[in-house]
Coordinates of C-alpha atoms and ligand atoms in Angstrom, one line a residue:
M1 CA -0.4 11.7 3.1
C2 CA 3.3 12.1 3.7
G3 CA 6.4 10.7 5.4
I4 CA 7.8 12.2 8.6
V5 CA 11.1 11.5 10.3
G6 CA 12.9 12.9 13.4
Y7 CA 16.4 12.3 14.8
I8 CA 17.9 13.1 18.2
G9 CA 21.3 11.7 19.3
D10 CA 25.1 12.2 19.0
K11 CA 25.3 12.1 15.2
Q12 CA 24.7 14.9 12.8
A13 CA 21.0 14.8 12.2
V14 CA 20.9 15.8 8.5
P15 CA 22.4 12.6 7.0
V16 CA 20.1 10.4 9.1
L17 CA 17.0 12.5 8.2
M18 CA 17.8 12.5 4.5
D19 CA 18.4 8.8 4.6
G20 CA 15.1 8.3 6.3
L21 CA 13.3 10.5 3.9
R22 CA 14.7 8.6 1.0
R23 CA 13.2 5.4 2.4
L24 CA 9.9 7.2 2.9
E25 CA 9.7 8.9 -0.5
Y26 CA 7.2 6.2 -1.5
R27 CA 4.7 8.0 0.7
G28 CA 4.8 11.1 -1.4
Y29 CA 7.3 13.3 -3.2
D30 CA 5.7 16.6 -4.0
S31 CA 8.1 18.5 -1.8
A32 CA 10.6 17.8 1.0
G33 CA 12.2 19.7 3.9
I34 CA 14.1 19.4 7.1
A35 CA 14.7 21.5 10.2
V36 CA 17.5 21.2 12.7
L37 CA 18.3 22.9 16.0
D38 CA 21.8 24.2 16.3
N39 CA 23.3 26.7 18.8
G40 CA 19.9 28.0 20.0
S41 CA 18.5 28.6 16.5
L42 CA 16.2 26.8 14.1
H43 CA 17.6 26.2 10.6
E44 CA 15.6 24.7 7.8
S45 CA 15.9 23.8 4.2
K46 CA 12.9 22.9 2.0
S47 CA 11.9 22.8 -1.6
V48 CA 9.1 21.7 -3.9
G49 CA 9.9 18.6 -5.9
K50 CA 11.7 15.4 -5.2
L51 CA 14.2 14.8 -2.4
S52 CA 17.1 15.1 -4.8
I53 CA 16.4 18.9 -5.1
L54 CA 16.6 19.2 -1.3
E55 CA 19.8 17.1 -1.4
N56 CA 21.4 19.6 -3.8
M57 CA 20.3 22.5 -1.7
L58 CA 22.0 21.0 1.4
K59 CA 25.2 20.4 -0.6
D60 CA 25.3 24.2 -1.3
H61 CA 24.1 25.2 2.1
P62 CA 24.9 22.5 4.6
L63 CA 23.0 22.4 8.0
S64 CA 24.4 21.1 11.2
G65 CA 22.8 20.0 14.4
K66 CA 22.1 16.8 16.3
V67 CA 18.3 17.2 16.6
G68 CA 16.0 17.6 13.6
I69 CA 12.8 16.6 11.8
G70 CA 12.1 16.0 8.1
H71 CA 9.2 15.6 5.8
T72 CA 8.4 14.3 2.4
R73 CA 5.0 15.5 1.1
W74 CA 2.0 14.3 -0.8
A75 CA -0.1 17.4 -1.2
T76 CA -3.6 17.5 0.2
H77 CA -4.1 21.1 1.4
G78 CA -2.3 23.6 -0.7
R79 CA -0.5 22.9 -4.0
P80 CA 3.1 21.6 -4.0
S81 CA 5.2 24.7 -3.5
D82 CA 8.2 25.9 -1.5
D83 CA 5.9 27.7 1.0
N84 CA 3.7 24.7 1.5
A85 CA 6.6 22.4 2.0
H86 CA 7.1 21.2 5.6
P87 CA 8.5 21.9 8.3
H88 CA 6.2 24.7 9.2
S89 CA 7.0 27.3 11.9
D90 CA 5.4 29.6 14.3
C91 CA 5.6 33.4 14.1
K92 CA 8.8 33.7 16.0
H93 CA 10.5 30.9 14.1
E94 CA 11.2 29.0 17.3
I95 CA 9.0 25.9 16.7
A96 CA 9.1 23.6 13.7
V97 CA 6.4 21.0 12.9
V98 CA 6.2 18.1 10.4
H99 CA 2.9 16.5 9.9
N100 CA 1.3 13.6 8.0
G101 CA -2.6 13.7 8.0
I102 CA -5.3 16.3 7.7
I103 CA -6.4 18.8 10.3
E104 CA -10.1 18.9 9.5
N105 CA -11.0 22.0 11.5
Y106 CA -7.9 23.9 10.4
M107 CA -10.0 26.7 8.8
K108 CA -11.7 27.5 12.1
L109 CA -8.4 27.3 14.0
K110 CA -6.7 29.5 11.4
K111 CA -9.4 32.2 11.6
M112 CA -9.0 32.2 15.4
L113 CA -5.2 32.4 15.3
V114 CA -5.2 35.1 12.6
A115 CA -7.6 37.1 14.7
E116 CA -5.1 36.8 17.6
G117 CA -2.4 38.2 15.4
H118 CA -0.6 35.0 14.1
V119 CA 0.9 35.4 10.6
F120 CA 0.6 32.5 8.2
V121 CA 2.8 31.9 5.3
S122 CA 1.4 28.8 3.7
E123 CA -1.9 27.4 2.5
T124 CA -1.5 24.2 4.5
D125 CA -3.6 22.8 7.3
T126 CA -0.4 21.9 9.1
E127 CA 0.7 25.5 9.8
V128 CA -2.1 25.9 12.3
L129 CA -0.3 23.3 14.5
A130 CA 2.8 25.4 14.7
H131 CA 0.9 28.5 15.7
L132 CA -1.4 26.6 18.1
I133 CA 1.7 25.2 19.9
E134 CA 3.1 28.7 20.0
K135 CA -0.1 29.9 21.5
Y136 CA -0.1 27.3 24.3
Y137 CA 3.7 27.2 24.9
E138 CA 4.6 28.4 28.4
D139 CA 7.6 26.5 29.5
N140 CA 7.0 22.9 28.4
L141 CA 6.8 21.8 24.8
L142 CA 5.1 18.5 25.6
S143 CA 2.3 20.3 27.4
A144 CA 1.9 22.8 24.6
V145 CA 1.7 20.1 21.9
R146 CA -0.9 18.2 24.1
H147 CA -2.9 21.4 24.6
A148 CA -2.8 22.1 20.8
L149 CA -3.8 18.6 19.8
Q150 CA -6.8 18.7 22.2
N151 CA -8.2 21.4 19.9
V152 CA -7.6 19.5 16.7
E153 CA -10.0 17.4 14.7
G154 CA -8.7 15.0 12.0
S155 CA -5.6 12.8 11.6
F156 CA -2.0 13.4 12.4
A157 CA 1.4 12.0 12.9
I158 CA 3.6 14.9 13.9
G159 CA 7.2 15.7 15.0
V160 CA 7.8 19.0 16.8
I161 CA 11.0 20.7 17.9
S162 CA 11.6 24.0 19.6
I163 CA 14.7 26.1 20.2
R164 CA 13.7 26.5 23.8
E165 CA 14.0 22.7 24.5
P166 CA 16.8 21.5 22.2
G167 CA 17.1 18.2 24.1
C168 CA 13.9 16.7 22.9
I169 CA 11.4 16.0 20.1
V170 CA 7.7 15.7 20.8
A171 CA 5.7 13.4 18.5
A172 CA 2.1 12.3 18.5
R173 CA -0.3 10.4 16.3
R174 CA -4.0 9.9 15.5
Y175 CA -5.0 7.7 12.6
S176 CA -1.6 8.3 10.8
P177 CA 1.3 5.9 11.2
L178 CA 4.1 6.7 13.6
V179 CA 6.8 4.4 14.9
L180 CA 10.0 4.9 17.0
G181 CA 13.4 3.4 16.4
L182 CA 15.3 3.1 19.7
G183 CA 19.1 3.2 19.3
E184 CA 22.1 3.5 21.6
G185 CA 22.2 7.1 22.6
E186 CA 19.9 8.1 19.8
N187 CA 16.3 7.8 18.9
I188 CA 14.5 8.1 15.6
L189 CA 10.8 8.7 14.8
A190 CA 9.3 7.8 11.5
S191 CA 6.2 7.1 9.5
D192 CA 7.5 3.7 8.7
I193 CA 10.1 1.2 9.9
P194 CA 12.5 1.2 6.9
A195 CA 13.4 4.9 7.7
F196 CA 15.4 3.8 10.7
L197 CA 16.4 0.2 9.9
P198 CA 20.1 1.1 9.1
Y199 CA 20.4 2.5 12.6
T200 CA 18.4 0.2 14.8
K201 CA 16.1 -2.7 14.7
E202 CA 14.5 -2.0 18.1
A203 CA 11.1 -0.4 17.4
M204 CA 8.2 0.9 19.4
L205 CA 4.7 1.6 18.2
I206 CA 2.8 4.7 19.1
N207 CA -1.0 4.4 19.2
D208 CA -3.8 6.8 18.3
D209 CA -4.1 9.8 20.7
E210 CA -0.7 9.2 22.2
L211 CA 2.2 11.7 22.5
V212 CA 5.8 10.8 23.0
L213 CA 8.6 12.8 24.5
I214 CA 11.8 11.7 22.8
T215 CA 15.3 12.5 24.1
K216 CA 18.5 10.8 22.9
D217 CA 18.2 8.3 25.8
K218 CA 14.6 7.7 26.3
A219 CA 11.0 7.8 24.8
E220 CA 8.2 8.5 27.2
I221 CA 4.7 7.9 26.0
S222 CA 1.6 9.5 27.4
T223 CA -2.0 9.8 26.3
L224 CA -3.6 13.0 25.0
S225 CA -5.2 13.5 28.4
G226 CA -1.8 13.2 30.1
E227 CA -1.7 9.6 31.6
P228 CA 1.7 7.9 31.2
V229 CA 1.8 4.7 29.0
E230 CA 4.1 1.7 29.3
R231 CA 5.0 0.2 26.0
E232 CA 7.2 -2.8 25.2
S233 CA 9.6 -2.4 22.3
F234 CA 10.1 -5.2 19.7
Q235 CA 12.7 -6.3 17.3
V236 CA 12.1 -5.7 13.6
L237 CA 12.9 -8.8 11.5
W238 CA 13.2 -7.0 8.2
D239 CA 16.7 -6.5 6.9
A240 CA 17.6 -3.0 5.5
K241 CA 18.9 -4.8 2.5
M242 CA 15.4 -6.1 1.7
A243 CA 14.6 -2.5 0.9
E244 CA 17.3 -2.1 -1.6
K245 CA 17.1 -2.8 -5.3
G246 CA 19.4 -5.8 -5.2
G247 CA 20.8 -5.3 -8.6
Y248 CA 17.6 -4.7 -10.5
K249 CA 17.0 -1.5 -12.4
H250 CA 13.9 -0.7 -10.4
F251 CA 12.3 -1.9 -7.2
M252 CA 9.2 -2.9 -9.1
L253 CA 11.2 -5.4 -11.2
K254 CA 13.0 -6.7 -8.2
E255 CA 9.6 -7.1 -6.4
I256 CA 8.1 -9.0 -9.4
F257 CA 11.1 -11.4 -9.3
E258 CA 10.7 -11.9 -5.6
Q259 CA 7.2 -13.4 -6.1
P260 CA 8.2 -17.1 -6.0
Q261 CA 9.7 -16.5 -2.6
V262 CA 6.8 -14.4 -1.4
V263 CA 4.3 -17.2 -2.3
A264 CA 6.5 -19.7 -0.5
D265 CA 6.8 -17.5 2.6
T266 CA 3.1 -16.7 2.7
L267 CA 2.3 -20.4 2.6
T268 CA 4.9 -21.3 5.3
G269 CA 3.4 -22.7 8.5
R270 CA -0.1 -22.4 7.0
L271 CA 0.1 -25.6 5.0
T272 CA 0.8 -28.7 7.1
D273 CA 2.8 -31.7 5.9
D274 CA -0.4 -33.7 5.8
N275 CA -2.0 -31.2 3.4
R276 CA -4.2 -29.3 5.9
I277 CA -4.5 -25.5 6.2
S278 CA -3.9 -23.9 9.6
L279 CA -5.1 -20.4 10.2
A280 CA -4.8 -20.5 14.0
E281 CA -2.9 -17.2 14.0
T282 CA -6.1 -15.4 13.1
G283 CA -7.5 -16.5 16.5
F284 CA -10.8 -17.3 14.8
Q285 CA -12.4 -20.4 16.3
D286 CA -14.0 -23.0 14.1
E287 CA -17.5 -22.1 15.4
L288 CA -17.0 -18.6 14.0
W289 CA -16.1 -19.9 10.5
K290 CA -19.2 -22.0 10.7
K291 CA -21.5 -19.3 12.0
I292 CA -20.7 -16.8 9.3
N293 CA -23.4 -16.5 6.6
K294 CA -22.0 -13.7 4.5
V295 CA -18.7 -12.2 3.7
F296 CA -17.9 -8.6 2.7
I297 CA -14.5 -7.7 1.2
V298 CA -13.3 -4.1 1.3
A299 CA -10.2 -2.8 -0.2
C300 CA -8.7 -0.1 -2.5
G301 CA -6.7 -0.2 -5.7
T302 CA -4.8 -3.4 -6.4
A303 CA -6.0 -4.9 -3.1
Y304 CA -9.5 -4.4 -4.4
H305 CA -8.7 -6.5 -7.4
A306 CA -7.4 -9.2 -5.1
G307 CA -10.7 -8.9 -3.3
M308 CA -12.6 -9.5 -6.5
V309 CA -10.7 -12.7 -7.1
G310 CA -11.5 -13.5 -3.4
K311 CA -15.2 -13.2 -4.2
Y312 CA -15.0 -15.8 -6.9
L313 CA -12.9 -18.1 -4.7
I314 CA -14.9 -17.9 -1.5
E315 CA -18.2 -18.3 -3.3
E316 CA -16.9 -21.2 -5.4
I317 CA -15.0 -23.0 -2.7
A318 CA -16.6 -22.1 0.6
R319 CA -20.1 -21.6 -0.9
L320 CA -20.5 -18.4 1.1
P321 CA -22.1 -15.4 -0.5
V322 CA -19.6 -12.5 -0.9
E323 CA -20.0 -8.9 -1.6
V324 CA -16.8 -7.0 -2.6
D325 CA -16.7 -3.3 -2.3
L326 CA -14.3 -0.5 -3.0
A327 CA -13.6 0.7 0.6
S328 CA -14.4 4.3 -0.3
E329 CA -17.9 3.3 -1.4
F330 CA -18.7 0.7 1.3
R331 CA -19.0 3.1 4.2
Y332 CA -21.4 5.4 2.4
R333 CA -23.9 2.8 1.2
N334 CA -25.3 1.7 4.5
P335 CA -24.4 -2.0 3.9
I336 CA -26.5 -4.7 5.6
V337 CA -23.9 -6.2 7.9
D338 CA -24.5 -8.0 11.2
E339 CA -22.8 -10.2 13.7
N340 CA -23.0 -13.2 11.3
S341 CA -21.0 -11.3 8.7
L342 CA -17.3 -11.6 8.2
V343 CA -15.6 -8.5 6.8
I344 CA -12.2 -9.1 5.1
A345 CA -10.2 -5.9 4.7
I346 CA -7.3 -6.2 2.3
S347 CA -4.5 -3.7 2.5
Q348 CA -0.8 -3.9 1.8
S349 CA 0.0 -1.0 4.1
G350 CA -2.8 -1.3 6.6
E351 CA -2.9 2.5 6.6
T352 CA -5.2 3.2 3.7
A353 CA -7.8 5.7 5.1
D354 CA -10.7 4.4 3.1
T355 CA -10.1 0.8 4.0
L356 CA -9.6 1.6 7.6
A357 CA -12.9 3.6 7.7
A358 CA -14.8 0.8 5.9
A359 CA -13.4 -1.8 8.3
K360 CA -14.4 0.3 11.3
E361 CA -17.9 0.9 9.9
A362 CA -18.4 -2.9 9.5
K363 CA -17.1 -3.6 13.0
S364 CA -19.4 -1.0 14.5
K365 CA -22.3 -3.0 12.9
G366 CA -21.2 -6.1 14.7
A367 CA -19.3 -7.9 12.0
K368 CA -16.0 -9.8 12.7
L369 CA -13.1 -8.2 11.0
L370 CA -10.3 -10.2 9.4
S371 CA -7.6 -8.3 7.7
I372 CA -5.1 -9.4 5.1
C373 CA -2.2 -7.1 5.6
N374 CA 1.5 -6.8 4.9
V375 CA 2.6 -4.5 7.6
M376 CA 2.8 -5.7 11.2
G377 CA 1.4 -3.4 13.8
S378 CA -0.3 -1.2 11.1
S379 CA -3.5 0.6 12.0
L380 CA -5.7 -1.9 10.2
T381 CA -4.2 -4.9 12.0
R382 CA -4.8 -3.2 15.3
E383 CA -8.5 -2.7 14.5
S384 CA -8.9 -6.3 13.5
D385 CA -10.3 -9.3 15.3
G386 CA -7.8 -11.4 13.4
V387 CA -5.0 -10.9 10.9
L388 CA -3.6 -13.0 8.2
Y389 CA -0.3 -11.4 7.3
T390 CA 1.0 -11.5 3.8
R391 CA 4.7 -12.1 4.0
A392 CA 5.8 -10.1 1.1
G393 CA 8.4 -7.9 2.9
I394 CA 8.8 -4.2 2.2
E395 CA 7.3 -3.2 -1.1
V396 CA 8.9 0.0 -2.3
G397 CA 7.6 0.2 -5.9
V398 CA 4.4 2.3 -5.8
A399 CA 2.7 -0.1 -8.1
A400 CA 1.8 -3.1 -6.1
T401 CA 3.0 -6.4 -7.5
K402 CA 4.3 -9.0 -5.0
T403 CA 1.8 -7.9 -2.3
F404 CA -1.1 -8.6 -4.8
I405 CA 0.2 -12.1 -5.3
A406 CA 0.5 -12.6 -1.6
Q407 CA -3.0 -11.3 -1.0
L408 CA -4.3 -13.9 -3.5
I409 CA -2.5 -16.6 -1.7
A410 CA -4.1 -15.5 1.6
L411 CA -7.5 -15.6 -0.1
Y412 CA -6.9 -19.1 -1.4
L413 CA -6.0 -20.2 2.1
I414 CA -9.1 -18.6 3.6
S415 CA -11.4 -20.1 0.9
Y416 CA -10.2 -23.6 1.3
Y417 CA -10.0 -23.5 5.0
A418 CA -13.5 -22.2 5.4
G419 CA -14.8 -24.5 2.6
H420 CA -13.3 -27.6 4.3
L421 CA -14.5 -26.6 7.7
R422 CA -18.0 -26.0 6.4
G423 CA -18.1 -29.4 4.6
N424 CA -17.9 -28.0 1.1
V425 CA -14.4 -29.2 0.2
P426 CA -13.9 -32.9 0.2
E427 CA -10.5 -34.3 1.5
A428 CA -9.4 -35.1 -2.0
D429 CA -10.0 -31.6 -3.2
L430 CA -8.1 -30.1 -0.3
N431 CA -5.3 -32.5 -0.9
A432 CA -5.1 -31.6 -4.5
F433 CA -5.2 -27.9 -3.8
C434 CA -2.4 -28.1 -1.1
S435 CA -0.2 -30.0 -3.5
E436 CA -0.8 -27.7 -6.4
I437 CA -0.4 -24.4 -4.6
R438 CA 3.0 -25.6 -3.4
R439 CA 4.1 -25.8 -7.0
I440 CA 3.1 -22.2 -7.7
P441 CA 6.5 -20.7 -6.8
R442 CA 8.1 -23.0 -9.4
Y443 CA 5.6 -22.0 -12.0
I444 CA 6.2 -18.3 -11.4
D445 CA 9.9 -19.0 -11.8
Q446 CA 9.3 -20.5 -15.2
I447 CA 7.4 -17.4 -16.3
L448 CA 10.1 -15.1 -15.0
V449 CA 12.8 -17.1 -16.9
S450 CA 10.9 -16.1 -20.1
H451 CA 10.8 -12.4 -19.3
D452 CA 12.7 -11.6 -22.5
E453 CA 9.7 -12.7 -24.5
I454 CA 7.6 -10.0 -22.7
K455 CA 10.4 -7.5 -23.2
N456 CA 10.2 -8.1 -26.9
L457 CA 6.4 -7.7 -26.8
A458 CA 6.8 -4.4 -24.9
K459 CA 9.0 -3.1 -27.8
L460 CA 6.1 -3.6 -30.2
F461 CA 3.5 -1.8 -28.0
Q462 CA 5.4 1.0 -26.3
K463 CA 4.1 3.7 -28.7
K464 CA 0.4 2.7 -28.3
T465 CA -1.8 5.2 -26.5
D466 CA -4.8 2.9 -25.6
F467 CA -5.0 -0.7 -24.5
L468 CA -7.9 -3.1 -23.7
Y469 CA -7.5 -6.0 -21.4
L470 CA -10.2 -8.7 -21.4
G471 CA -10.9 -11.5 -19.0
R472 CA -13.9 -13.6 -18.0
N473 CA -15.0 -15.0 -14.6
I474 CA -12.1 -15.3 -12.2
Q475 CA -9.7 -13.7 -14.8
Y476 CA -11.8 -10.6 -15.1
P477 CA -10.2 -9.0 -12.0
I478 CA -6.8 -9.9 -13.5
A479 CA -7.7 -8.0 -16.6
L480 CA -8.5 -5.0 -14.3
E481 CA -5.2 -5.4 -12.5
G482 CA -3.2 -5.7 -15.8
A483 CA -4.8 -2.5 -17.1
L484 CA -4.2 -0.7 -13.8
K485 CA -0.5 -1.7 -13.8
L486 CA -0.1 -0.4 -17.3
K487 CA -1.8 2.9 -16.7
E488 CA -0.1 3.5 -13.3
I489 CA 3.4 3.2 -14.5
S490 CA 3.4 3.8 -18.3
Y491 CA 0.6 6.5 -18.4
I492 CA -0.9 4.6 -21.3
H493 CA -4.7 4.6 -21.2
A494 CA -5.8 1.1 -20.5
E495 CA -9.1 -0.4 -19.7
G496 CA -9.9 -3.8 -18.1
Y497 CA -13.2 -5.3 -19.2
A498 CA -15.2 -8.4 -18.6
A499 CA -14.9 -9.9 -22.1
G500 CA -18.6 -10.5 -22.4
E501 CA -19.2 -6.8 -21.8
M502 CA -17.0 -5.7 -24.7
K503 CA -19.9 -5.7 -27.1
H504 CA -21.8 -3.3 -24.9
G505 CA -19.4 -0.3 -25.4
P506 CA -15.7 -0.7 -25.7
I507 CA -16.0 -2.4 -29.0
A508 CA -16.7 1.1 -30.4
L509 CA -13.1 2.0 -29.5
I510 CA -11.5 -0.8 -31.3
D511 CA -9.4 -0.3 -34.4
E512 CA -5.9 -1.1 -35.6
N513 CA -4.4 1.3 -33.0
V514 CA -5.9 -0.4 -29.9
P515 CA -4.2 -3.6 -29.0
V516 CA -6.4 -6.1 -27.1
L517 CA -4.9 -8.5 -24.5
A518 CA -7.0 -11.5 -23.5
I519 CA -6.4 -13.6 -20.4
A520 CA -7.3 -17.0 -21.8
P521 CA -6.2 -20.0 -19.8
R522 CA -7.7 -23.4 -20.7
G523 CA -10.9 -24.0 -18.7
P524 CA -14.4 -22.8 -18.6
N525 CA -15.2 -19.9 -20.9
Y526 CA -12.1 -20.5 -23.1
D527 CA -14.2 -20.8 -26.2
K528 CA -16.2 -17.7 -25.3
I529 CA -13.1 -15.5 -24.9
I530 CA -11.8 -16.8 -28.2
S531 CA -15.1 -15.6 -29.8
N532 CA -14.5 -12.2 -28.3
I533 CA -11.0 -12.2 -29.8
K534 CA -12.5 -13.0 -33.2
E535 CA -14.8 -9.9 -32.8
V536 CA -11.7 -7.8 -32.0
K537 CA -9.7 -9.2 -35.0
A538 CA -12.6 -8.5 -37.3
R539 CA -12.1 -4.8 -36.4
D540 CA -8.3 -4.9 -37.2
A541 CA -7.0 -4.8 -33.6
E542 CA -3.8 -6.5 -32.8
S543 CA -4.3 -9.2 -30.2
I544 CA -2.2 -10.7 -27.4
G545 CA -3.2 -13.9 -25.7
V546 CA -1.9 -15.0 -22.3
V547 CA -2.6 -18.7 -22.5
S548 CA -1.9 -22.0 -20.9
D549 CA 1.1 -24.2 -21.8
G550 CA 0.0 -26.9 -24.3
D551 CA -2.7 -24.7 -25.9
N552 CA -1.9 -25.5 -29.5
E553 CA -4.9 -23.6 -30.8
A554 CA -3.9 -20.3 -29.4
Q555 CA -1.4 -19.3 -32.1
H556 CA -4.3 -19.5 -34.6
H557 CA -6.4 -17.0 -32.7
F558 CA -3.9 -14.4 -31.5
D559 CA -1.2 -12.3 -33.2
H560 CA 1.1 -12.8 -30.2
I561 CA 0.9 -15.3 -27.4
F562 CA 2.6 -15.7 -24.1
T563 CA 2.4 -19.1 -22.4
V564 CA 2.2 -19.8 -18.7
P565 CA 2.5 -23.2 -17.1
G566 CA -0.8 -25.1 -16.9
T567 CA -2.4 -25.3 -13.4
S568 CA -5.9 -25.7 -12.1
Y569 CA -8.3 -23.1 -13.5
L570 CA -8.9 -21.7 -10.0
L571 CA -5.2 -21.1 -9.3
S572 CA -4.5 -19.7 -12.8
P573 CA -5.1 -16.0 -11.9
I574 CA -1.8 -16.0 -9.9
L575 CA 0.1 -17.1 -13.0
M576 CA -1.8 -15.0 -15.4
T577 CA -0.9 -11.9 -13.4
V578 CA 2.9 -12.2 -13.7
P579 CA 3.2 -11.6 -17.5
L580 CA 0.9 -8.6 -17.2
Q581 CA 3.1 -7.1 -14.5
L582 CA 6.1 -7.6 -16.7
L583 CA 4.5 -6.2 -19.8
A584 CA 3.5 -3.0 -17.9
Y585 CA 7.0 -2.8 -16.4
Y586 CA 8.9 -3.2 -19.7
I587 CA 6.6 -0.8 -21.6
A588 CA 7.0 1.8 -18.9
D589 CA 10.8 1.3 -18.8
K590 CA 11.0 1.7 -22.5
K591 CA 9.0 4.9 -22.3
G592 CA 11.4 6.1 -19.5
T593 CA 8.8 6.9 -16.9
D594 CA 9.6 7.0 -13.2
V595 CA 8.6 3.4 -12.7
D596 CA 9.0 3.2 -8.9
Q597 CA 7.4 6.6 -8.2
P598 CA 4.9 7.3 -11.0
R599 CA 3.5 10.8 -11.1
N600 CA 0.6 11.7 -8.9
L601 CA 0.5 8.4 -7.1
A602 CA 1.6 7.4 -3.6
K603 CA 2.2 4.0 -2.1
S604 CA -0.1 4.4 0.8
V605 CA -3.0 6.8 0.8
T606 CA -3.8 7.8 4.4
V607 CA -6.3 10.5 3.5
E608 CA -9.9 10.1 2.3
Ligands
G6P701 C1 -2.4 3.3 -3.4 C2 -1.3 2.5 -4.1 C3 -1.9 1.2 -4.7 C4 -2.6 0.4 -3.6 C5 -3.7 1.2 -2.9 C6 -4.2 0.5 -1.7 O1 -3.3 3.8 -4.4 O2 -0.7 3.3 -5.1 O3 -0.8 0.4 -5.3 O4 -3.2 -0.7 -4.2 O5 -3.1 2.4 -2.5 O6 -3.2 0.4 -0.8 P1 -3.2 -0.7 0.4 O7 -1.9 -0.3 1.2 O8 -4.4 -0.5 1.2 O9 -3.1 -2.0 -0.2

């Protein structure tokens, strides 16, 4: 999983490529490199490590040229190293290739190419592409790339340049994202739209098994078998400024503070003035919602935690049985899915390989596929029978925050919509829900205003090495999410646990060095979680309670409390999440970790 970019036009390519790579760095940052064509030669610069290293190299040894490709890498085949950094070249150093994806049959291809005399310099799967293109190159780069890709198994989004055809870039995709930015006298290819937003807002999607010949004035798409393809371009509504930090120290903090707006945006048009829910955009007819007899939710990472909340919601509100699975497990357990099943795939990026594969698996068994996704035109949305977009805007911080909240909102809408349609939600309940969820942005604002309280808590706990998060019922996934946030960005070991399970294992870990955070809003199970906290305190652990406003007892039970506005128990997970995001953020910031790009992680994991 990596980011690719390519530029052809009248400008110098290097600044545009570097700018694009900076916006794609969330996709991986093990190494970076660029190659440009200039005066009949191929020049490249690449290095292991973050983009800033490449930037410094280019300051010392500038490259010029108006055609080029670039890459930021998240290593899959071959460790992060200078040799394994992209672009990769052929034997004659005439062709350069950048690639996101995995060539699954690369060992076989490499063996064949080596036997034919090709010399490899890296351990990557990508290098076979450069040599295959060299092998098939007669007088036409597009044909050579097509021929090469016909021999390739696996996933790819590639950009290819050759000194023999300096007026073009050839790009192609299969199961990895690729999009074009169409400018005036210049065109840009990239893994993701933000890479070209400063230059153009006119975009064009490339589909699986398509190639595109890009010159400075046009982009011609054709299939892998050679048929020409007509494709409309579209205008991107995102503003490049949305992807900037807007005065916050980190994108993650900015994104946490955007959450009131994100909730409001995700509700817009879906809640009517007379307190009804409209999900017409999914294209799902009422009959379909009534016919479903089982729901499966598949997702990874933070989106999986949203899915776990979704299970509680859909079962409680719509009275439909729900199974929620990690996408990477779902496809390998032969799930019992049929045409009466609804599969909900949740993914911020819409490109997560495991989620895509699970969704496809369910579809192949006849299920209807509804996706909850943040990226328009992403692979998942194109596979889906219907899409409910989260309107969170670009999320740059690798640790998901605002998109999680937006996913929850989408799941509330689905639960109440289906529940009402199926006769399980009386008018009065629907009315109450619609009125209360409209207040959520204001409640989140109130939490954010008190962020200094969390900052102070963070100071007390930044030196801890272990943390336990407890929740019950619908708060259990929030405990998992809180622990995930902390470990992702602060590298502190943290476990989320169903509070009732604590006595079956984690209690053995507890002593004065292991703080325990409990998510304890007023509502069902409040007394039970307080009992769990008493067990913890009896073992000398320091306790933190995230509790509802007006809970006057809480201060007697916890060493530290943070209060969130009171709301209905079912809606409380949204509010409970925000202090946990802030706590993880401020602890990580105090520790000085790379909050927006934590080590070993990537924003979007497009390999299995
Ligand atoms: C990566 C990210 C996580 C994210 C997960 C699923 O691991 O670091 O933050 O939750 O992928 O991504 P998706 O785009 O499918 O929501």
